[in-house]
mmCIF file with all atom_site columns, C-alpha atoms in Angstrom:
data_model
loop_
_atom_site.group_PDB
_atom_site.id
_atom_site.type_symbol
_atom_site.label_atom_id
_atom_site.label_alt_id
_atom_site.label_comp_id
_atom_site.label_asym_id
_atom_site.label_entity_id
_atom_site.label_seq_id
_atom_site.pdbx_PDB_ins_code
_atom_site.Cartn_x
_atom_site.Cartn_y
_atom_site.Cartn_z
_atom_site.occupancy
_atom_site.B_iso_or_equiv
_atom_site.pdbx_formal_charge
_atom_site.auth_seq_id
_atom_site.auth_comp_id
_atom_site.auth_asym_id
_atom_site.auth_atom_id
_atom_site.pdbx_PDB_model_num
ATOM 1   C CA . ALA A 1 1   ? -8.484  -0.850  -20.346 1.00 0.00 ? 9   ALA A CA 1
ATOM 2   C CA . ASP A 1 2   ? -9.749  2.538   -19.290 1.00 0.00 ? 10  ASP A CA 1
ATOM 3   C CA . SER A 1 3   ? -9.622  2.738   -15.498 1.00 0.00 ? 11  SER A CA 1
ATOM 4   C CA . SER A 1 4   ? -12.869 4.707   -15.390 1.00 0.00 ? 12  SER A CA 1
ATOM 5   C CA . SER A 1 5   ? -14.709 1.703   -16.824 1.00 0.00 ? 13  SER A CA 1
ATOM 6   C CA . MET A 1 6   ? -13.346 -0.637  -14.157 1.00 0.00 ? 14  MET A CA 1
ATOM 7   C CA . PRO A 1 7   ? -15.345 -0.996  -10.956 1.00 0.00 ? 15  PRO A CA 1
ATOM 8   C CA . PRO A 1 8   ? -13.313 -0.407  -7.798  1.00 0.00 ? 16  PRO A CA 1
ATOM 9   C CA . VAL A 1 9   ? -11.850 -3.478  -6.120  1.00 0.00 ? 17  VAL A CA 1
ATOM 10  C CA . PRO A 1 10  ? -13.658 -4.238  -2.843  1.00 0.00 ? 18  PRO A CA 1
ATOM 11  C CA . PRO A 1 11  ? -11.333 -4.563  0.140   1.00 0.00 ? 19  PRO A CA 1
ATOM 12  C CA . GLU A 1 12  ? -12.238 -8.210  0.760   1.00 0.00 ? 20  GLU A CA 1
ATOM 13  C CA . GLN A 1 13  ? -11.054 -9.089  -2.767  1.00 0.00 ? 21  GLN A CA 1
ATOM 14  C CA . CYS A 1 14  ? -7.801  -7.146  -2.814  1.00 0.00 ? 22  CYS A CA 1
ATOM 15  C CA . VAL A 1 15  ? -4.353  -8.562  -3.369  1.00 0.00 ? 23  VAL A CA 1
ATOM 16  C CA . VAL A 1 16  ? -2.774  -5.135  -2.806  1.00 0.00 ? 24  VAL A CA 1
ATOM 17  C CA . MET A 1 17  ? -3.782  -2.298  -0.476  1.00 0.00 ? 25  MET A CA 1
ATOM 18  C CA . ILE A 1 18  ? -2.432  1.233   -0.706  1.00 0.00 ? 26  ILE A CA 1
ATOM 19  C CA . SER A 1 19  ? -1.892  3.233   2.474   1.00 0.00 ? 27  SER A CA 1
ATOM 20  C CA . PHE A 1 20  ? -1.644  6.991   1.966   1.00 0.00 ? 28  PHE A CA 1
ATOM 21  C CA . ASN A 1 21  ? -2.371  10.425  3.351   1.00 0.00 ? 29  ASN A CA 1
ATOM 22  C CA . ASP A 1 22  ? -4.780  12.079  0.934   1.00 0.00 ? 30  ASP A CA 1
ATOM 23  C CA . ALA A 1 23  ? -3.342  15.581  1.247   1.00 0.00 ? 31  ALA A CA 1
ATOM 24  C CA . THR A 1 24  ? 0.241   14.496  0.534   1.00 0.00 ? 32  THR A CA 1
ATOM 25  C CA . ALA A 1 25  ? -0.154  11.484  -1.795  1.00 0.00 ? 33  ALA A CA 1
ATOM 26  C CA . GLY A 1 26  ? -3.826  11.013  -2.684  1.00 0.00 ? 34  GLY A CA 1
ATOM 27  C CA . ALA A 1 27  ? -3.281  11.585  -6.409  1.00 0.00 ? 35  ALA A CA 1
ATOM 28  C CA . ASP A 1 28  ? -0.374  9.106   -6.429  1.00 0.00 ? 36  ASP A CA 1
ATOM 29  C CA . ALA A 1 29  ? -2.465  6.521   -4.566  1.00 0.00 ? 37  ALA A CA 1
ATOM 30  C CA . GLU A 1 30  ? -5.178  6.729   -7.198  1.00 0.00 ? 38  GLU A CA 1
ATOM 31  C CA . LYS A 1 31  ? -2.599  6.576   -10.001 1.00 0.00 ? 39  LYS A CA 1
ATOM 32  C CA . ILE A 1 32  ? -1.002  3.440   -8.491  1.00 0.00 ? 40  ILE A CA 1
ATOM 33  C CA . CYS A 1 33  ? -4.400  1.829   -7.961  1.00 0.00 ? 41  CYS A CA 1
ATOM 34  C CA . ASN A 1 34  ? -5.388  2.373   -11.594 1.00 0.00 ? 42  ASN A CA 1
ATOM 35  C CA . TYR A 1 35  ? -1.966  1.281   -12.873 1.00 0.00 ? 43  TYR A CA 1
ATOM 36  C CA . LEU A 1 36  ? -1.990  -2.017  -10.954 1.00 0.00 ? 44  LEU A CA 1
ATOM 37  C CA . ASN A 1 37  ? -5.666  -2.781  -11.629 1.00 0.00 ? 45  ASN A CA 1
ATOM 38  C CA . GLN A 1 38  ? -5.120  -2.216  -15.365 1.00 0.00 ? 46  GLN A CA 1
ATOM 39  C CA . ARG A 1 39  ? -2.364  -4.848  -15.157 1.00 0.00 ? 47  ARG A CA 1
ATOM 40  C CA . GLY A 1 40  ? -4.676  -7.373  -13.527 1.00 0.00 ? 48  GLY A CA 1
ATOM 41  C CA . ILE A 1 41  ? -3.579  -6.951  -9.911  1.00 0.00 ? 49  ILE A CA 1
ATOM 42  C CA . ALA A 1 42  ? -6.621  -6.440  -7.676  1.00 0.00 ? 50  ALA A CA 1
ATOM 43  C CA . THR A 1 43  ? -5.704  -3.274  -5.787  1.00 0.00 ? 51  THR A CA 1
ATOM 44  C CA . PHE A 1 44  ? -7.743  -1.565  -3.085  1.00 0.00 ? 52  PHE A CA 1
ATOM 45  C CA . CYS A 1 45  ? -7.433  2.138   -2.382  1.00 0.00 ? 53  CYS A CA 1
ATOM 46  C CA . THR A 1 46  ? -9.959  4.061   -0.300  1.00 0.00 ? 54  THR A CA 1
ATOM 47  C CA . ARG A 1 47  ? -9.698  7.065   -2.604  1.00 0.00 ? 55  ARG A CA 1
ATOM 48  C CA . SER A 1 48  ? -10.900 5.015   -5.579  1.00 0.00 ? 56  SER A CA 1
ATOM 49  C CA . TYR A 1 49  ? -13.263 2.708   -3.694  1.00 0.00 ? 57  TYR A CA 1
ATOM 50  C CA . CYS A 1 50  ? -14.990 5.050   -1.258  1.00 0.00 ? 58  CYS A CA 1
ATOM 51  C CA . SER A 1 51  ? -15.688 7.688   -3.914  1.00 0.00 ? 59  SER A CA 1
ATOM 52  C CA . GLN A 1 52  ? -17.849 5.127   -5.737  1.00 0.00 ? 60  GLN A CA 1
ATOM 53  C CA . VAL A 1 53  ? -19.152 2.823   -2.995  1.00 0.00 ? 61  VAL A CA 1
ATOM 54  C CA . HIS A 1 54  ? -21.080 4.169   -0.019  1.00 0.00 ? 62  HIS A CA 1
ATOM 55  C CA . GLY A 1 55  ? -20.441 2.771   3.417   1.00 0.00 ? 63  GLY A CA 1
ATOM 56  C CA . ASP A 1 56  ? -18.045 2.838   6.326   1.00 0.00 ? 64  ASP A CA 1
ATOM 57  C CA . TRP A 1 57  ? -14.561 3.730   5.007   1.00 0.00 ? 65  TRP A CA 1
ATOM 58  C CA . ARG A 1 58  ? -12.941 2.631   8.288   1.00 0.00 ? 66  ARG A CA 1
ATOM 59  C CA . LYS A 1 59  ? -14.475 -0.826  7.949   1.00 0.00 ? 67  LYS A CA 1
ATOM 60  C CA . ALA A 1 60  ? -13.279 -0.999  4.339   1.00 0.00 ? 68  ALA A CA 1
ATOM 61  C CA . THR A 1 61  ? -9.771  0.071   5.390   1.00 0.00 ? 69  THR A CA 1
ATOM 62  C CA . VAL A 1 62  ? -9.555  -2.448  8.225   1.00 0.00 ? 70  VAL A CA 1
ATOM 63  C CA . THR A 1 63  ? -10.819 -5.193  5.911   1.00 0.00 ? 71  THR A CA 1
ATOM 64  C CA . GLY A 1 64  ? -8.207  -4.372  3.276   1.00 0.00 ? 72  GLY A CA 1
ATOM 65  C CA . ALA A 1 65  ? -5.439  -4.296  5.881   1.00 0.00 ? 73  ALA A CA 1
ATOM 66  C CA . ASN A 1 66  ? -6.480  -7.729  7.118   1.00 0.00 ? 74  ASN A CA 1
ATOM 67  C CA . VAL A 1 67  ? -6.697  -9.500  3.743   1.00 0.00 ? 75  VAL A CA 1
ATOM 68  C CA . CYS A 1 68  ? -4.125  -7.924  1.401   1.00 0.00 ? 76  CYS A CA 1
ATOM 69  C CA . VAL A 1 69  ? -1.033  -9.859  0.353   1.00 0.00 ? 77  VAL A CA 1
ATOM 70  C CA . ALA A 1 70  ? 0.983   -6.714  -0.360  1.00 0.00 ? 78  ALA A CA 1
ATOM 71  C CA . TYR A 1 71  ? 0.703   -3.385  1.466   1.00 0.00 ? 79  TYR A CA 1
ATOM 72  C CA . ILE A 1 72  ? 2.026   -0.333  -0.346  1.00 0.00 ? 80  ILE A CA 1
ATOM 73  C CA . ALA A 1 73  ? 2.773   2.490   2.088   1.00 0.00 ? 81  ALA A CA 1
ATOM 74  C CA . LEU A 1 74  ? 3.212   5.923   0.507   1.00 0.00 ? 82  LEU A CA 1
ATOM 75  C CA . ILE A 1 75  ? 5.538   7.293   3.150   1.00 0.00 ? 83  ILE A CA 1
ATOM 76  C CA . THR A 1 76  ? 5.197   11.056  3.183   1.00 0.00 ? 84  THR A CA 1
ATOM 77  C CA . ASP A 1 77  ? 5.371   13.383  6.157   1.00 0.00 ? 85  ASP A CA 1
ATOM 78  C CA . GLY A 1 78  ? 1.562   13.446  6.085   1.00 0.00 ? 86  GLY A CA 1
ATOM 79  C CA . TRP A 1 79  ? 1.420   9.635   6.225   1.00 0.00 ? 87  TRP A CA 1
ATOM 80  C CA . GLN A 1 80  ? 3.786   9.630   9.215   1.00 0.00 ? 88  GLN A CA 1
ATOM 81  C CA . ARG A 1 81  ? 1.609   12.120  11.101  1.00 0.00 ? 89  ARG A CA 1
ATOM 82  C CA . SER A 1 82  ? -1.740  10.542  10.208  1.00 0.00 ? 90  SER A CA 1
ATOM 83  C CA . ASP A 1 83  ? -3.322  8.603   13.073  1.00 0.00 ? 91  ASP A CA 1
ATOM 84  C CA . GLU A 1 84  ? -5.484  6.825   10.476  1.00 0.00 ? 92  GLU A CA 1
ATOM 85  C CA . CYS A 1 85  ? -2.453  5.617   8.501   1.00 0.00 ? 93  CYS A CA 1
ATOM 86  C CA . GLN A 1 86  ? -0.677  4.519   11.674  1.00 0.00 ? 94  GLN A CA 1
ATOM 87  C CA . PHE A 1 87  ? -3.760  2.606   12.856  1.00 0.00 ? 95  PHE A CA 1
ATOM 88  C CA . GLU A 1 88  ? -4.031  0.574   9.645   1.00 0.00 ? 96  GLU A CA 1
ATOM 89  C CA . THR A 1 89  ? -0.257  0.059   9.600   1.00 0.00 ? 97  THR A CA 1
ATOM 90  C CA . ALA A 1 90  ? -0.431  -1.430  13.111  1.00 0.00 ? 98  ALA A CA 1
ATOM 91  C CA . ILE A 1 91  ? -2.641  -4.181  11.644  1.00 0.00 ? 99  ILE A CA 1
ATOM 92  C CA . ILE A 1 92  ? -0.038  -4.745  8.930   1.00 0.00 ? 100 ILE A CA 1
ATOM 93  C CA . LYS A 1 93  ? 2.826   -4.927  11.449  1.00 0.00 ? 101 LYS A CA 1
ATOM 94  C CA . ASN A 1 94  ? 0.977   -7.691  13.295  1.00 0.00 ? 102 ASN A CA 1
ATOM 95  C CA . ARG A 1 95  ? 0.462   -9.583  10.028  1.00 0.00 ? 103 ARG A CA 1
ATOM 96  C CA . MET A 1 96  ? 4.105   -9.085  9.004   1.00 0.00 ? 104 MET A CA 1
ATOM 97  C CA . VAL A 1 97  ? 5.256   -11.021 12.046  1.00 0.00 ? 105 VAL A CA 1
ATOM 98  C CA . LYS A 1 98  ? 3.123   -13.944 10.840  1.00 0.00 ? 106 LYS A CA 1
ATOM 99  C CA . HIS A 1 99  ? 4.575   -13.654 7.296   1.00 0.00 ? 107 HIS A CA 1
ATOM 100 C CA . ALA A 1 100 ? 1.045   -13.001 6.035   1.00 0.00 ? 108 ALA A CA 1
ATOM 101 C CA . VAL A 1 101 ? 1.756   -9.757  4.175   1.00 0.00 ? 109 VAL A CA 1
ATOM 102 C CA . ALA A 1 102 ? 4.618   -8.077  2.365   1.00 0.00 ? 110 ALA A CA 1
ATOM 103 C CA . VAL A 1 103 ? 5.186   -4.358  2.867   1.00 0.00 ? 111 VAL A CA 1
ATOM 104 C CA . ILE A 1 104 ? 6.407   -2.218  0.001   1.00 0.00 ? 112 ILE A CA 1
ATOM 105 C CA . PRO A 1 105 ? 7.395   1.268   1.148   1.00 0.00 ? 113 PRO A CA 1
ATOM 106 C CA . VAL A 1 106 ? 7.354   4.089   -1.375  1.00 0.00 ? 114 VAL A CA 1
ATOM 107 C CA . TRP A 1 107 ? 9.680   6.679   0.132   1.00 0.00 ? 115 TRP A CA 1
ATOM 108 C CA . TYR A 1 108 ? 9.010   10.355  -0.530  1.00 0.00 ? 116 TYR A CA 1
ATOM 109 C CA . LYS A 1 109 ? 11.446  13.234  -0.053  1.00 0.00 ? 117 LYS A CA 1
ATOM 110 C CA . SER A 1 110 ? 9.077   14.699  2.560   1.00 0.00 ? 118 SER A CA 1
ATOM 111 C CA . PHE A 1 111 ? 9.690   11.732  4.918   1.00 0.00 ? 119 PHE A CA 1
ATOM 112 C CA . ASP A 1 112 ? 10.783  13.311  8.206   1.00 0.00 ? 120 ASP A CA 1
ATOM 113 C CA . LYS A 1 113 ? 13.589  11.269  9.788   1.00 0.00 ? 121 LYS A CA 1
ATOM 114 C CA . ASN A 1 114 ? 13.534  13.379  12.960  1.00 0.00 ? 122 ASN A CA 1
ATOM 115 C CA . PHE A 1 115 ? 9.793   12.876  13.430  1.00 0.00 ? 123 PHE A CA 1
ATOM 116 C CA . ASP A 1 116 ? 10.302  9.170   12.743  1.00 0.00 ? 124 ASP A CA 1
ATOM 117 C CA . ILE A 1 117 ? 12.600  8.940   15.771  1.00 0.00 ? 125 ILE A CA 1
ATOM 118 C CA . GLU A 1 118 ? 10.742  11.421  18.012  1.00 0.00 ? 126 GLU A CA 1
ATOM 119 C CA . SER A 1 119 ? 7.412   9.641   17.447  1.00 0.00 ? 127 SER A CA 1
ATOM 120 C CA . LYS A 1 120 ? 9.073   6.253   17.993  1.00 0.00 ? 128 LYS A CA 1
ATOM 121 C CA . GLN A 1 121 ? 7.747   4.963   14.663  1.00 0.00 ? 129 GLN A CA 1
ATOM 122 C CA . PHE A 1 122 ? 11.265  3.985   13.494  1.00 0.00 ? 130 PHE A CA 1
ATOM 123 C CA . TYR A 1 123 ? 10.155  3.226   9.923   1.00 0.00 ? 131 TYR A CA 1
ATOM 124 C CA . ASN A 1 124 ? 13.516  4.333   8.547   1.00 0.00 ? 132 ASN A CA 1
ATOM 125 C CA . ASN A 1 125 ? 15.175  1.555   10.546  1.00 0.00 ? 133 ASN A CA 1
ATOM 126 C CA . LEU A 1 126 ? 12.305  -0.958  10.668  1.00 0.00 ? 134 LEU A CA 1
ATOM 127 C CA . TRP A 1 127 ? 11.689  -1.021  6.911   1.00 0.00 ? 135 TRP A CA 1
ATOM 128 C CA . MET A 1 128 ? 15.260  -0.292  5.769   1.00 0.00 ? 136 MET A CA 1
ATOM 129 C CA . SER A 1 129 ? 15.808  -3.890  4.677   1.00 0.00 ? 137 SER A CA 1
ATOM 130 C CA . LEU A 1 130 ? 12.569  -4.154  2.696   1.00 0.00 ? 138 LEU A CA 1
ATOM 131 C CA . GLN A 1 131 ? 12.506  -3.916  -1.076  1.00 0.00 ? 139 GLN A CA 1
ATOM 132 C CA . SER A 1 132 ? 11.242  -0.397  -1.635  1.00 0.00 ? 140 SER A CA 1
ATOM 133 C CA . CYS A 1 133 ? 10.557  2.234   -4.221  1.00 0.00 ? 141 CYS A CA 1
ATOM 134 C CA . PHE A 1 134 ? 11.576  5.883   -4.341  1.00 0.00 ? 142 PHE A CA 1
ATOM 135 C CA . ARG A 1 135 ? 8.983   8.334   -5.603  1.00 0.00 ? 143 ARG A CA 1
ATOM 136 C CA . GLU A 1 136 ? 11.517  10.709  -7.129  1.00 0.00 ? 144 GLU A CA 1
ATOM 137 C CA . ARG A 1 137 ? 12.735  8.035   -9.572  1.00 0.00 ? 145 ARG A CA 1
ATOM 138 C CA . GLN A 1 138 ? 11.481  8.557   -13.113 1.00 0.00 ? 146 GLN A CA 1
ATOM 139 C CA . ASN A 1 139 ? 10.352  4.917   -13.452 1.00 0.00 ? 147 ASN A CA 1
ATOM 140 C CA . TRP A 1 140 ? 8.863   4.614   -9.975  1.00 0.00 ? 148 TRP A CA 1
ATOM 141 C CA . LEU A 1 141 ? 5.572   3.058   -11.154 1.00 0.00 ? 149 LEU A CA 1
ATOM 142 C CA . GLU A 1 142 ? 7.384   0.345   -13.112 1.00 0.00 ? 150 GLU A CA 1
ATOM 143 C CA . ASP A 1 143 ? 9.663   -0.250  -10.109 1.00 0.00 ? 151 ASP A CA 1
ATOM 144 C CA . LEU A 1 144 ? 6.616   -0.593  -7.898  1.00 0.00 ? 152 LEU A CA 1
ATOM 145 C CA . TYR A 1 145 ? 4.902   -3.025  -10.277 1.00 0.00 ? 153 TYR A CA 1
ATOM 146 C CA . THR A 1 146 ? 7.987   -5.263  -10.229 1.00 0.00 ? 154 THR A CA 1
ATOM 147 C CA . LEU A 1 147 ? 8.086   -5.168  -6.424  1.00 0.00 ? 155 LEU A CA 1
ATOM 148 C CA . VAL A 1 148 ? 4.382   -6.023  -6.144  1.00 0.00 ? 156 VAL A CA 1
ATOM 149 C CA . LYS A 1 149 ? 4.869   -9.071  -8.352  1.00 0.00 ? 157 LYS A CA 1
ATOM 150 C CA . GLN A 1 150 ? 7.869   -10.162 -6.228  1.00 0.00 ? 158 GLN A CA 1
ATOM 151 C CA . ALA A 1 151 ? 6.069   -9.464  -2.957  1.00 0.00 ? 159 ALA A CA 1
ATOM 152 C CA . ALA A 1 152 ? 3.437   -12.078 -3.643  1.00 0.00 ? 160 ALA A CA 1
ATOM 153 C CA . THR A 1 153 ? 6.066   -14.806 -3.625  1.00 0.00 ? 161 THR A CA 1
ATOM 154 C CA . VAL A 1 154 ? 7.410   -13.541 -0.288  1.00 0.00 ? 162 VAL A CA 1
ATOM 155 C CA . ALA A 1 155 ? 3.940   -13.458 1.266   1.00 0.00 ? 163 ALA A CA 1
ATOM 156 C CA . LEU A 1 156 ? 2.787   -16.608 -0.478  1.00 0.00 ? 164 LEU A CA 1
ATOM 157 C CA . ASP A 1 157 ? 1.143   -18.739 2.129   1.00 0.00 ? 165 ASP A CA 1
ATOM 158 C CA . ALA A 1 158 ? -1.901  -20.237 0.435   1.00 0.00 ? 166 ALA A CA 1
ATOM 159 C CA . SER A 1 159 ? -3.510  -20.980 3.788   1.00 0.00 ? 167 SER A CA 1
ATOM 160 C CA . VAL A 1 160 ? -3.481  -17.259 4.571   1.00 0.00 ? 168 VAL A CA 1
ATOM 161 C CA . GLN A 1 161 ? -4.263  -15.681 1.222   1.00 0.00 ? 169 GLN A CA 1
ATOM 162 C CA . PRO A 1 162 ? -5.262  -17.665 -1.874  1.00 0.00 ? 170 PRO A CA 1
ATOM 163 C CA . GLN A 1 163 ? -5.161  -14.512 -4.030  1.00 0.00 ? 171 GLN A CA 1
ATOM 164 C CA . ALA A 1 164 ? -1.358  -14.621 -3.784  1.00 0.00 ? 172 ALA A CA 1
ATOM 165 C CA . ALA A 1 165 ? -1.273  -17.762 -5.914  1.00 0.00 ? 173 ALA A CA 1
ATOM 166 C CA . ALA A 1 166 ? -3.115  -15.985 -8.717  1.00 0.00 ? 174 ALA A CA 1
ATOM 167 C CA . LEU A 1 167 ? -0.715  -13.042 -8.527  1.00 0.00 ? 175 LEU A CA 1
ATOM 168 C CA . THR A 1 168 ? 2.422   -15.174 -8.734  1.00 0.00 ? 176 THR A CA 1
ATOM 169 C CA . ALA A 1 169 ? 0.878   -17.132 -11.594 1.00 0.00 ? 177 ALA A CA 1
ATOM 170 C CA . GLY A 1 170 ? 0.669   -13.844 -13.484 1.00 0.00 ? 178 GLY A CA 1
ATOM 171 C CA . GLY A 1 171 ? -3.109  -13.582 -13.435 1.00 0.00 ? 179 GLY A CA 1
ATOM 172 C CA . GLY A 1 172 ? -3.289  -10.899 -10.810 1.00 0.00 ? 180 GLY A CA 1
ATOM 173 C CA . GLY A 1 173 ? -6.202  -12.356 -8.903  1.00 0.00 ? 181 GLY A CA 1
ATOM 174 C CA . GLY A 1 174 ? -9.306  -10.486 -9.669  1.00 0.00 ? 182 GLY A CA 1
ATOM 175 C CA . HIS A 1 175 ? -9.491  -7.622  -12.101 1.00 0.00 ? 183 HIS A CA 1
ATOM 176 C CA . GLY A 1 176 ? -9.393  -9.242  -15.537 1.00 0.00 ? 184 GLY A CA 1
ATOM 177 C CA . GLY A 1 177 ? -6.524  -8.220  -17.753 1.00 0.00 ? 185 GLY A CA 1
#
């Protein structure tokens, strides 16, 4: 399916949300969003959604962060330094403790380990044990797709997010395919 013919996934219907800094990974975020949506996994990304749907992008972001089953964080130096990205990730951290969301980091070479420690974010240590993806790998999109499919089983708590059941069943929960 041509991604341009697919309407953007609204945040309240997403299985996956992509967190990114537009200047450092905006094009990748859009590419991931299209890739996953084409494979039937309802993926929300503000770059794709807000360019087509008018409204409050902060409200859309907060909604996505509160309902997604999997949260893909494109961890660039820009993402680390973005107050917006850190705000939405705080929501995700609270949901992680409740086992309501799986986080899938996509590590970029620009990740600043010194800033990580100085800013007391500690992502390098906090998310070290998570299944993750490395942007410099040639097959990074395929790696990410596999991790998203696996993440739904980790976060599968039907009382929290019924879309997870559709994802693990192979249907993807939302965007036909």
